[in-house]
PDB file of C-alpha atoms and ligand atoms in Angstrom:
ATOM      1  CA  UNK G   1      50.774 123.796-206.145  1.00 83.00           C
ATOM      2  CA  UNK G   2      52.905 121.513-207.791  1.00 91.00           C
ATOM      3  CA  UNK G   3      54.342 122.798-210.927  1.00 96.00           C
ATOM      4  CA  UNK G   4      56.278 120.762-213.411  1.00 98.00           C
ATOM      5  CA  UNK G   5      57.445 122.088-216.343  1.00 98.00           C
ATOM      6  CA  UNK G   6      59.176 120.206-219.522  1.00 98.00           C
ATOM      7  CA  UNK G   7      61.769 122.104-221.403  1.00 98.00           C
ATOM      8  CA  UNK G   8      61.405 120.530-224.834  1.00 98.00           C
ATOM      9  CA  UNK G   9      63.760 121.095-228.118  1.00 98.00           C
ATOM     10  CA  UNK G  10      66.942 120.094-229.921  1.00 98.00           C
ATOM     11  CA  UNK G  11      70.529 119.971-228.580  1.00 98.00           C
ATOM     12  CA  UNK G  12      71.654 123.792-228.522  1.00 98.00           C
ATOM     13  CA  UNK G  13      68.700 125.361-228.797  1.00 98.00           C
ATOM     14  CA  UNK G  14      68.929 126.966-225.234  1.00 98.00           C
ATOM     15  CA  UNK G  15      67.219 124.642-222.832  1.00 98.00           C
ATOM     16  CA  UNK G  16      70.062 124.717-220.156  1.00 96.00           C
ATOM     17  CA  UNK G  17      70.615 128.765-220.747  1.00 96.00           C
ATOM     18  CA  UNK G  18      66.919 129.404-220.013  1.00 97.00           C
ATOM     19  CA  UNK G  19      66.698 127.072-217.494  1.00 97.00           C
ATOM     20  CA  UNK G  20      69.383 128.591-215.243  1.00 95.00           C
ATOM     21  CA  UNK G  21      67.167 131.750-215.277  1.00 96.00           C
ATOM     22  CA  UNK G  22      63.868 130.614-215.232  1.00 96.00           C
ATOM     23  CA  UNK G  23      64.668 128.483-212.051  1.00 96.00           C
ATOM     24  CA  UNK G  24      65.977 131.349-210.411  1.00 95.00           C
ATOM     25  CA  UNK G  25      62.986 133.380-211.432  1.00 94.00           C
ATOM     26  CA  UNK G  26      60.434 130.745-210.488  1.00 94.00           C
ATOM     27  CA  UNK G  27      62.588 129.161-207.404  1.00 96.00           C
ATOM     28  CA  UNK G  28      61.716 125.751-208.927  1.00 97.00           C
ATOM     29  CA  UNK G  29      64.801 123.671-209.215  1.00 98.00           C
ATOM     30  CA  UNK G  30      66.397 123.080-212.574  1.00 97.00           C
ATOM     31  CA  UNK G  31      66.669 119.109-213.207  1.00 98.00           C
ATOM     32  CA  UNK G  32      69.057 118.681-215.892  1.00 98.00           C
ATOM     33  CA  UNK G  33      69.543 115.093-216.976  1.00 98.00           C
ATOM     34  CA  UNK G  34      72.622 115.756-219.073  1.00 97.00           C
ATOM     35  CA  UNK G  35      74.108 117.686-216.015  1.00 96.00           C
ATOM     36  CA  UNK G  36      73.257 114.722-213.636  1.00 97.00           C
ATOM     37  CA  UNK G  37      74.841 112.345-215.981  1.00 97.00           C
ATOM     38  CA  UNK G  38      78.046 114.696-216.307  1.00 96.00           C
ATOM     39  CA  UNK G  39      78.071 115.077-212.615  1.00 95.00           C
ATOM     40  CA  UNK G  40      78.400 111.337-212.307  1.00 97.00           C
ATOM     41  CA  UNK G  41      80.758 111.049-215.020  1.00 96.00           C
ATOM     42  CA  UNK G  42      83.157 113.703-213.101  1.00 94.00           C
ATOM     43  CA  UNK G  43      82.508 111.531-209.584  1.00 96.00           C
ATOM     44  CA  UNK G  44      83.375 108.562-211.703  1.00 97.00           C
ATOM     45  CA  UNK G  45      80.580 106.443-210.762  1.00 98.00           C
ATOM     46  CA  UNK G  46      79.164 103.393-212.380  1.00 98.00           C
ATOM     47  CA  UNK G  47      76.362 105.406-214.014  1.00 98.00           C
ATOM     48  CA  UNK G  48      78.932 107.824-215.170  1.00 98.00           C
ATOM     49  CA  UNK G  49      81.174 105.453-216.907  1.00 97.00           C
ATOM     50  CA  UNK G  50      78.079 103.470-218.481  1.00 98.00           C
ATOM     51  CA  UNK G  51      76.615 106.965-219.615  1.00 98.00           C
ATOM     52  CA  UNK G  52      79.853 108.245-220.948  1.00 97.00           C
ATOM     53  CA  UNK G  53      80.144 105.761-223.679  1.00 95.00           C
ATOM     54  CA  UNK G  54      76.695 106.533-225.004  1.00 98.00           C
ATOM     55  CA  UNK G  55      77.140 110.337-224.658  1.00 98.00           C
ATOM     56  CA  UNK G  56      80.414 110.658-226.396  1.00 96.00           C
ATOM     57  CA  UNK G  57      78.821 108.759-229.651  1.00 96.00           C
ATOM     58  CA  UNK G  58      75.895 111.366-229.480  1.00 97.00           C
ATOM     59  CA  UNK G  59      73.411 108.560-228.701  1.00 98.00           C
ATOM     60  CA  UNK G  60      70.649 108.192-225.644  1.00 98.00           C
ATOM     61  CA  UNK G  61      71.554 106.402-222.406  1.00 98.00           C
ATOM     62  CA  UNK G  62      69.176 103.783-221.842  1.00 98.00           C
ATOM     63  CA  UNK G  63      65.904 104.685-220.501  1.00 98.00           C
ATOM     64  CA  UNK G  64      65.831 102.376-217.523  1.00 98.00           C
ATOM     65  CA  UNK G  65      68.946 103.817-216.031  1.00 98.00           C
ATOM     66  CA  UNK G  66      67.897 107.557-217.350  1.00 98.00           C
ATOM     67  CA  UNK G  67      64.333 106.891-215.658  1.00 98.00           C
ATOM     68  CA  UNK G  68      65.796 105.722-212.334  1.00 98.00           C
ATOM     69  CA  UNK G  69      68.392 108.785-211.887  1.00 98.00           C
ATOM     70  CA  UNK G  70      65.701 111.314-212.722  1.00 98.00           C
ATOM     71  CA  UNK G  71      63.203 109.574-210.156  1.00 98.00           C
ATOM     72  CA  UNK G  72      65.844 109.933-207.456  1.00 97.00           C
ATOM     73  CA  UNK G  73      66.571 113.162-208.185  1.00 98.00           C
ATOM     74  CA  UNK G  74      62.670 114.374-208.578  1.00 97.00           C
ATOM     75  CA  UNK G  75      62.367 112.619-204.519  1.00 96.00           C
ATOM     76  CA  UNK G  76      64.792 114.846-203.105  1.00 97.00           C
ATOM     77  CA  UNK G  77      63.421 117.683-200.730  1.00 96.00           C
ATOM     78  CA  UNK G  78      63.894 120.697-203.046  1.00 97.00           C
ATOM     79  CA  UNK G  79      61.456 118.817-205.596  1.00 97.00           C
ATOM     80  CA  UNK G  80      58.501 118.907-203.048  1.00 94.00           C
ATOM     81  CA  UNK G  81      56.993 122.198-205.157  1.00 94.00           C
ATOM     82  CA  UNK G  82      57.822 120.997-208.376  1.00 97.00           C
ATOM     83  CA  UNK G  83      60.466 120.914-210.823  1.00 98.00           C
ATOM     84  CA  UNK G  84      61.916 122.643-214.242  1.00 98.00           C
ATOM     85  CA  UNK G  85      62.935 119.757-216.292  1.00 98.00           C
ATOM     86  CA  UNK G  86      65.963 120.122-219.039  1.00 98.00           C
ATOM     87  CA  UNK G  87      66.425 117.187-221.436  1.00 98.00           C
ATOM     88  CA  UNK G  88      64.007 114.543-219.730  1.00 98.00           C
ATOM     89  CA  UNK G  89      61.948 113.125-221.214  1.00 98.00           C
ATOM     90  CA  UNK G  90      63.329 112.327-224.198  1.00 98.00           C
ATOM     91  CA  UNK G  91      61.365 109.580-225.256  1.00 98.00           C
ATOM     92  CA  UNK G  92      57.857 108.468-225.081  1.00 98.00           C
ATOM     93  CA  UNK G  93      58.874 105.516-222.806  1.00 98.00           C
ATOM     94  CA  UNK G  94      60.280 108.454-220.692  1.00 98.00           C
ATOM     95  CA  UNK G  95      57.334 110.596-220.829  1.00 98.00           C
ATOM     96  CA  UNK G  96      55.083 107.682-219.780  1.00 98.00           C
ATOM     97  CA  UNK G  97      57.420 107.078-216.717  1.00 98.00           C
ATOM     98  CA  UNK G  98      57.411 110.697-215.722  1.00 98.00           C
ATOM     99  CA  UNK G  99      53.613 111.131-215.923  1.00 98.00           C
ATOM    100  CA  UNK G 100      52.879 107.991-213.921  1.00 98.00           C
ATOM    101  CA  UNK G 101      55.469 109.047-211.415  1.00 97.00           C
ATOM    102  CA  UNK G 102      53.960 112.651-210.981  1.00 97.00           C
ATOM    103  CA  UNK G 103      50.493 111.165-210.865  1.00 96.00           C
ATOM    104  CA  UNK G 104      51.566 109.021-208.032  1.00 94.00           C
ATOM    105  CA  UNK G 105      51.526 112.238-205.826  1.00 90.00           C
ATOM    106  CA  UNK G 106      48.921 113.766-207.553  1.00 92.00           C
ATOM    107  CA  UNK G 107      50.980 115.577-209.811  1.00 95.00           C
ATOM    108  CA  UNK G 108      51.211 116.378-213.453  1.00 97.00           C
ATOM    109  CA  UNK G 109      53.487 118.087-216.254  1.00 98.00           C
ATOM    110  CA  UNK G 110      51.674 121.726-216.471  1.00 97.00           C
ATOM    111  CA  UNK G 111      53.764 123.228-219.063  1.00 98.00           C
ATOM    112  CA  UNK G 112      55.678 122.089-222.150  1.00 98.00           C
ATOM    113  CA  UNK G 113      57.602 125.062-223.379  1.00 98.00           C
ATOM    114  CA  UNK G 114      59.023 123.766-227.034  1.00 98.00           C
ATOM    115  CA  UNK G 115      61.952 126.023-228.086  1.00 98.00           C
ATOM    116  CA  UNK G 116      62.719 125.696-232.127  1.00 98.00           C
ATOM    117  CA  UNK G 117      65.796 127.039-234.031  1.00 98.00           C
ATOM    118  CA  UNK G 118      66.967 125.752-237.446  1.00 98.00           C
ATOM    119  CA  UNK G 119      69.964 123.233-237.832  1.00 97.00           C
ATOM    120  CA  UNK G 120      72.437 125.824-239.106  1.00 97.00           C
ATOM    121  CA  UNK G 121      71.867 127.801-235.735  1.00 98.00           C
ATOM    122  CA  UNK G 122      71.989 124.952-233.433  1.00 98.00           C
ATOM    123  CA  UNK G 123      75.515 124.053-235.106  1.00 97.00           C
ATOM    124  CA  UNK G 124      76.568 127.436-234.462  1.00 97.00           C
ATOM    125  CA  UNK G 125      75.443 127.734-231.097  1.00 97.00           C
ATOM    126  CA  UNK G 126      77.195 124.602-230.151  1.00 97.00           C
ATOM    127  CA  UNK G 127      80.379 124.746-231.771  1.00 95.00           C
ATOM    128  CA  UNK G 128      80.963 128.008-229.774  1.00 95.00           C
ATOM    129  CA  UNK G 129      79.618 127.090-226.464  1.00 97.00           C
ATOM    130  CA  UNK G 130      81.354 127.205-222.979  1.00 97.00           C
ATOM    131  CA  UNK G 131      80.212 125.045-220.137  1.00 96.00           C
ATOM    132  CA  UNK G 132      81.189 125.845-216.343  1.00 95.00           C
ATOM    133  CA  UNK G 133      82.545 122.835-214.548  1.00 92.00           C
ATOM    134  CA  UNK G 134      81.239 123.361-211.310  1.00 92.00           C
ATOM    135  CA  UNK G 135      77.161 124.256-211.963  1.00 91.00           C
ATOM    136  CA  UNK G 136      77.063 123.927-215.515  1.00 92.00           C
ATOM    137  CA  UNK G 137      76.277 127.600-216.432  1.00 94.00           C
ATOM    138  CA  UNK G 138      76.744 127.999-220.304  1.00 96.00           C
ATOM    139  CA  UNK G 139      78.413 131.009-222.183  1.00 97.00           C
ATOM    140  CA  UNK G 140      78.803 131.477-225.908  1.00 97.00           C
ATOM    141  CA  UNK G 141      82.227 132.882-227.468  1.00 96.00           C
ATOM    142  CA  UNK G 142      80.125 134.980-229.444  1.00 96.00           C
ATOM    143  CA  UNK G 143      76.721 135.309-228.438  1.00 96.00           C
ATOM    144  CA  UNK G 144      77.123 135.341-224.833  1.00 96.00           C
ATOM    145  CA  UNK G 145      80.354 135.961-223.636  1.00 97.00           C
ATOM    146  CA  UNK G 146      81.872 135.315-220.336  1.00 98.00           C
ATOM    147  CA  UNK G 147      83.160 138.521-218.811  1.00 98.00           C
ATOM    148  CA  UNK G 148      86.910 137.011-218.413  1.00 97.00           C
ATOM    149  CA  UNK G 149      87.523 134.383-221.361  1.00 95.00           C
ATOM    150  CA  UNK G 150      87.426 130.690-219.609  1.00 96.00           C
ATOM    151  CA  UNK G 151      85.796 131.943-216.082  1.00 98.00           C
ATOM    152  CA  UNK G 152      82.318 131.484-215.499  1.00 98.00           C
ATOM    153  CA  UNK G 153      80.646 134.677-214.337  1.00 97.00           C
ATOM    154  CA  UNK G 154      78.479 133.080-211.555  1.00 96.00           C
ATOM    155  CA  UNK G 155      81.006 131.042-209.402  1.00 96.00           C
ATOM    156  CA  UNK G 156      84.189 131.698-210.667  1.00 97.00           C
ATOM    157  CA  UNK G 157      84.797 127.846-211.904  1.00 97.00           C
ATOM    158  CA  UNK G 158      86.945 126.975-214.854  1.00 97.00           C
ATOM    159  CA  UNK G 159      84.726 126.767-218.603  1.00 97.00           C
ATOM    160  CA  UNK G 160      85.344 123.983-221.062  1.00 96.00           C
ATOM    161  CA  UNK G 161      84.195 122.753-223.974  1.00 96.00           C
ATOM    162  CA  UNK G 162      82.038 119.561-223.826  1.00 95.00           C
ATOM    163  CA  UNK G 163      83.193 116.708-225.582  1.00 93.00           C
ATOM    164  CA  UNK G 164      79.857 115.974-227.222  1.00 96.00           C
ATOM    165  CA  UNK G 165      80.067 119.434-229.385  1.00 95.00           C
ATOM    166  CA  UNK G 166      82.581 118.159-231.753  1.00 93.00           C
ATOM    167  CA  UNK G 167      80.980 118.576-235.274  1.00 93.00           C
ATOM    168  CA  UNK G 168      79.858 114.610-236.077  1.00 93.00           C
ATOM    169  CA  UNK G 169      78.842 113.916-232.455  1.00 96.00           C
ATOM    170  CA  UNK G 170      76.461 117.459-232.860  1.00 96.00           C
ATOM    171  CA  UNK G 171      75.332 116.032-236.424  1.00 96.00           C
ATOM    172  CA  UNK G 172      74.266 112.604-234.452  1.00 97.00           C
ATOM    173  CA  UNK G 173      72.754 114.140-231.437  1.00 98.00           C
ATOM    174  CA  UNK G 174      70.453 116.029-234.092  1.00 98.00           C
ATOM    175  CA  UNK G 175      69.607 113.269-235.789  1.00 98.00           C
ATOM    176  CA  UNK G 176      68.948 111.126-232.337  1.00 98.00           C
ATOM    177  CA  UNK G 177      66.762 114.241-231.565  1.00 98.00           C
ATOM    178  CA  UNK G 178      64.727 113.880-234.634  1.00 98.00           C
ATOM    179  CA  UNK G 179      64.344 110.350-234.453  1.00 98.00           C
ATOM    180  CA  UNK G 180      63.471 109.665-230.514  1.00 98.00           C
ATOM    181  CA  UNK G 181      62.589 112.950-228.800  1.00 98.00           C
ATOM    182  CA  UNK G 182      60.494 114.761-231.605  1.00 98.00           C
ATOM    183  CA  UNK G 183      57.423 112.176-231.272  1.00 98.00           C
ATOM    184  CA  UNK G 184      57.054 113.805-227.673  1.00 98.00           C
ATOM    185  CA  UNK G 185      55.867 117.182-229.844  1.00 98.00           C
ATOM    186  CA  UNK G 186      52.643 115.476-230.764  1.00 98.00           C
ATOM    187  CA  UNK G 187      52.552 113.642-227.372  1.00 98.00           C
ATOM    188  CA  UNK G 188      52.193 117.001-225.391  1.00 98.00           C
ATOM    189  CA  UNK G 189      50.377 118.912-228.211  1.00 98.00           C
ATOM    190  CA  UNK G 190      47.834 116.372-227.910  1.00 98.00           C
ATOM    191  CA  UNK G 191      47.433 116.876-224.100  1.00 97.00           C
ATOM    192  CA  UNK G 192      47.464 120.751-224.379  1.00 97.00           C
ATOM    193  CA  UNK G 193      50.047 121.565-222.846  1.00 98.00           C
ATOM    194  CA  UNK G 194      52.958 122.219-225.622  1.00 98.00           C
ATOM    195  CA  UNK G 195      53.700 126.228-225.940  1.00 98.00           C
ATOM    196  CA  UNK G 196      55.994 126.879-229.330  1.00 98.00           C
ATOM    197  CA  UNK G 197      58.819 129.229-228.836  1.00 98.00           C
ATOM    198  CA  UNK G 198      61.097 130.984-231.322  1.00 98.00           C
ATOM    199  CA  UNK G 199      64.388 130.217-229.936  1.00 98.00           C
ATOM    200  CA  UNK G 200      66.248 131.994-232.762  1.00 98.00           C
ATOM    201  CA  UNK G 201      65.371 135.547-230.799  1.00 98.00           C
ATOM    202  CA  UNK G 202      67.621 136.926-228.203  1.00 97.00           C
ATOM    203  CA  UNK G 203      68.058 135.213-224.706  1.00 97.00           C
ATOM    204  CA  UNK G 204      66.268 137.729-223.288  1.00 97.00           C
ATOM    205  CA  UNK G 205      63.519 137.764-225.311  1.00 98.00           C
ATOM    206  CA  UNK G 206      62.745 133.702-225.167  1.00 98.00           C
ATOM    207  CA  UNK G 207      63.250 133.902-221.342  1.00 98.00           C
ATOM    208  CA  UNK G 208      60.211 136.853-221.722  1.00 98.00           C
ATOM    209  CA  UNK G 209      58.076 134.147-224.035  1.00 98.00           C
ATOM    210  CA  UNK G 210      58.786 131.487-221.574  1.00 97.00           C
ATOM    211  CA  UNK G 211      57.929 133.220-218.464  1.00 97.00           C
ATOM    212  CA  UNK G 212      54.819 134.391-220.258  1.00 97.00           C
ATOM    213  CA  UNK G 213      54.105 130.815-220.594  1.00 96.00           C
ATOM    214  CA  UNK G 214      55.030 129.603-217.223  1.00 93.00           C
ATOM    215  CA  UNK G 215      53.591 132.670-214.853  1.00 87.00           C
ATOM    216  CA  UNK G 216      49.990 132.460-216.565  1.00 77.00           C
TER     217      UNK G 216
HETATM  218  P1  AP5 U   1      72.159 117.153-222.795  1.00 72.27           P
HETATM  219  O1  AP5 U   1      73.261 118.020-221.510  1.00 72.27           O
HETATM  220  O2  AP5 U   1      70.605 117.324-221.993  1.00 72.27           O
HETATM  221  O3  AP5 U   1      72.626 118.151-224.306  1.00 72.27           O
HETATM  222  P2  AP5 U   1      71.353 118.546-225.246  1.00 72.27           P
HETATM  223  O4  AP5 U   1      69.870 118.331-225.304  1.00 72.27           O
HETATM  224  O5  AP5 U   1      72.275 117.985-226.415  1.00 72.27           O
HETATM  225  O6  AP5 U   1      71.606 119.981-225.070  1.00 72.27           O
HETATM  226  P3  AP5 U   1      72.312 120.872-225.117  1.00 72.27           P
HETATM  227  O7  AP5 U   1      72.669 120.860-223.616  1.00 72.27           O
HETATM  228  O8  AP5 U   1      73.634 120.557-226.086  1.00 72.27           O
HETATM  229  O9  AP5 U   1      71.861 122.461-225.402  1.00 72.27           O
HETATM  230  P4  AP5 U   1      70.846 123.254-224.646  1.00 72.27           P
HETATM  231  O10 AP5 U   1      69.530 123.415-225.624  1.00 72.27           O
HETATM  232  O11 AP5 U   1      70.916 123.091-223.035  1.00 72.27           O
HETATM  233  O12 AP5 U   1      71.595 124.698-225.380  1.00 72.27           O
HETATM  234  P5  AP5 U   1      72.601 125.796-224.031  1.00 72.27           P
HETATM  235  O13 AP5 U   1      71.303 126.283-223.050  1.00 72.27           O
HETATM  236  O14 AP5 U   1      73.711 124.696-223.842  1.00 72.27           O
HETATM  237  O15 AP5 U   1      72.548 115.818-222.851  1.00 72.27           O
HETATM  238  C1  AP5 U   1      73.584 115.484-223.403  1.00 72.27           C
HETATM  239  C2  AP5 U   1      73.746 114.095-223.454  1.00 72.27           C
HETATM  240  O16 AP5 U   1      73.389 112.991-222.180  1.00 72.27           O
HETATM  241  C3  AP5 U   1      72.590 113.175-224.640  1.00 72.27           C
HETATM  242  O17 AP5 U   1      73.135 113.461-225.841  1.00 72.27           O
HETATM  243  C4  AP5 U   1      72.415 112.005-224.035  1.00 72.27           C
HETATM  244  O18 AP5 U   1      73.603 111.068-224.559  1.00 72.27           O
HETATM  245  C5  AP5 U   1      72.794 112.338-222.544  1.00 72.27           C
HETATM  246  N1  AP5 U   1      70.886 112.393-221.898  1.00 72.27           N
HETATM  247  C6  AP5 U   1      70.754 113.047-221.480  1.00 72.27           C
HETATM  248  N2  AP5 U   1      69.251 113.281-221.073  1.00 72.27           N
HETATM  249  C7  AP5 U   1      68.768 112.155-221.491  1.00 72.27           C
HETATM  250  C8  AP5 U   1      67.776 111.800-221.469  1.00 72.27           C
HETATM  251  N3  AP5 U   1      66.683 111.944-220.901  1.00 72.27           N
HETATM  252  N4  AP5 U   1      67.949 110.283-222.110  1.00 72.27           N
HETATM  253  C9  AP5 U   1      68.751 109.495-222.107  1.00 72.27           C
HETATM  254  N5  AP5 U   1      69.707 110.135-222.699  1.00 72.27           N
HETATM  255  C10 AP5 U   1      70.290 111.587-222.151  1.00 72.27           C
HETATM  256  O19 AP5 U   1      72.810 126.771-225.470  1.00 72.27           O
HETATM  257  C11 AP5 U   1      73.642 126.121-226.517  1.00 72.27           C
HETATM  258  C12 AP5 U   1      74.715 127.530-226.727  1.00 72.27           C
HETATM  259  O20 AP5 U   1      73.853 128.452-227.365  1.00 72.27           O
HETATM  260  C13 AP5 U   1      75.337 128.036-225.657  1.00 72.27           C
HETATM  261  O21 AP5 U   1      76.911 128.774-226.136  1.00 72.27           O
HETATM  262  C14 AP5 U   1      74.644 129.591-225.257  1.00 72.27           C
HETATM  263  O22 AP5 U   1      75.155 130.415-224.902  1.00 72.27           O
HETATM  264  C15 AP5 U   1      73.941 129.805-226.414  1.00 72.27           C
HETATM  265  N6  AP5 U   1      72.599 130.202-226.659  1.00 72.27           N
HETATM  266  C16 AP5 U   1      71.433 129.981-225.842  1.00 72.27           C
HETATM  267  N7  AP5 U   1      70.497 130.790-226.259  1.00 72.27           N
HETATM  268  C17 AP5 U   1      70.848 131.288-227.206  1.00 72.27           C
HETATM  269  C18 AP5 U   1      70.057 132.690-227.935  1.00 72.27           C
HETATM  270  N8  AP5 U   1      68.873 133.002-227.809  1.00 72.27           N
HETATM  271  N9  AP5 U   1      70.787 133.308-228.823  1.00 72.27           N
HETATM  272  C19 AP5 U   1      72.206 133.160-228.954  1.00 72.27           C
HETATM  273  N10 AP5 U   1      72.647 132.200-228.348  1.00 72.27           N
HETATM  274  C20 AP5 U   1      72.013 131.443-227.492  1.00 72.27           C
HETATM  275 MG1   MG U   2      71.943 121.869-222.114  1.00 72.27          MG
END
């Protein structure tokens, strides 16, 4: 059976953290548009250059290039049974494009777990976040510290602080989320596939709530 899960929620709420765990548990590939952009930046591609100028300012990368990038990723063999989408879609146009793409091979978005937390919590999570260079695993210096400072527990690569985790950029990212992405809450609620999850709980509790939704 095809299963597509869209993780929805504001910057810093824990989408990436949960996606890594749930992907392992369900066997679905973790498809993160932010990670795909960061990979392009690392590899100095044209797309990476374009994306960086938007990301550093906390703005969304234009829909057309974002949709094309995710479409290409979903066409890869490991997505034949579905995918766990993190950070995509982020606008109504992207949501429509995803729906049409999945419909073209008789798929659809099955579940949209919507993770919530207050702005204060988001800011404190992003200001202490450390991200792994190799595969985007995330840690927090207080809430989820790595065993060894500066080194990823999972693949041994270096941990770094994302450029867009500076406080001004974080504020702008949250504002952009409220303006451009929050309309998707109603969009998916109207389709009966939105499941709200309290993101202020511990990482383990959020995982349990997510698995209860997707393993139904
Ligand atoms: P993206 O990389 O998707 O960033 P984001 O949505 O802003 O989300 P984050 O990755 O910051 O947060 P998260 O929810 O994954 O939280 P995390 O698990 O790391 O996008 C970056 C940029 O790329 C965008 O601004 C845009 O420019 C561009 N872009 C991407 N997709 C796009 C699209 N579709 N269209 C257009 N542009 C796009 O957790 C955060 C911290 O909290 C970590 O330190 C973690 O350890 C900690 N933590 C997590 N859960 C808990 C918990 N339960 N308790 C305590 N601490 C926790
Ligand atoms: Mg993330």
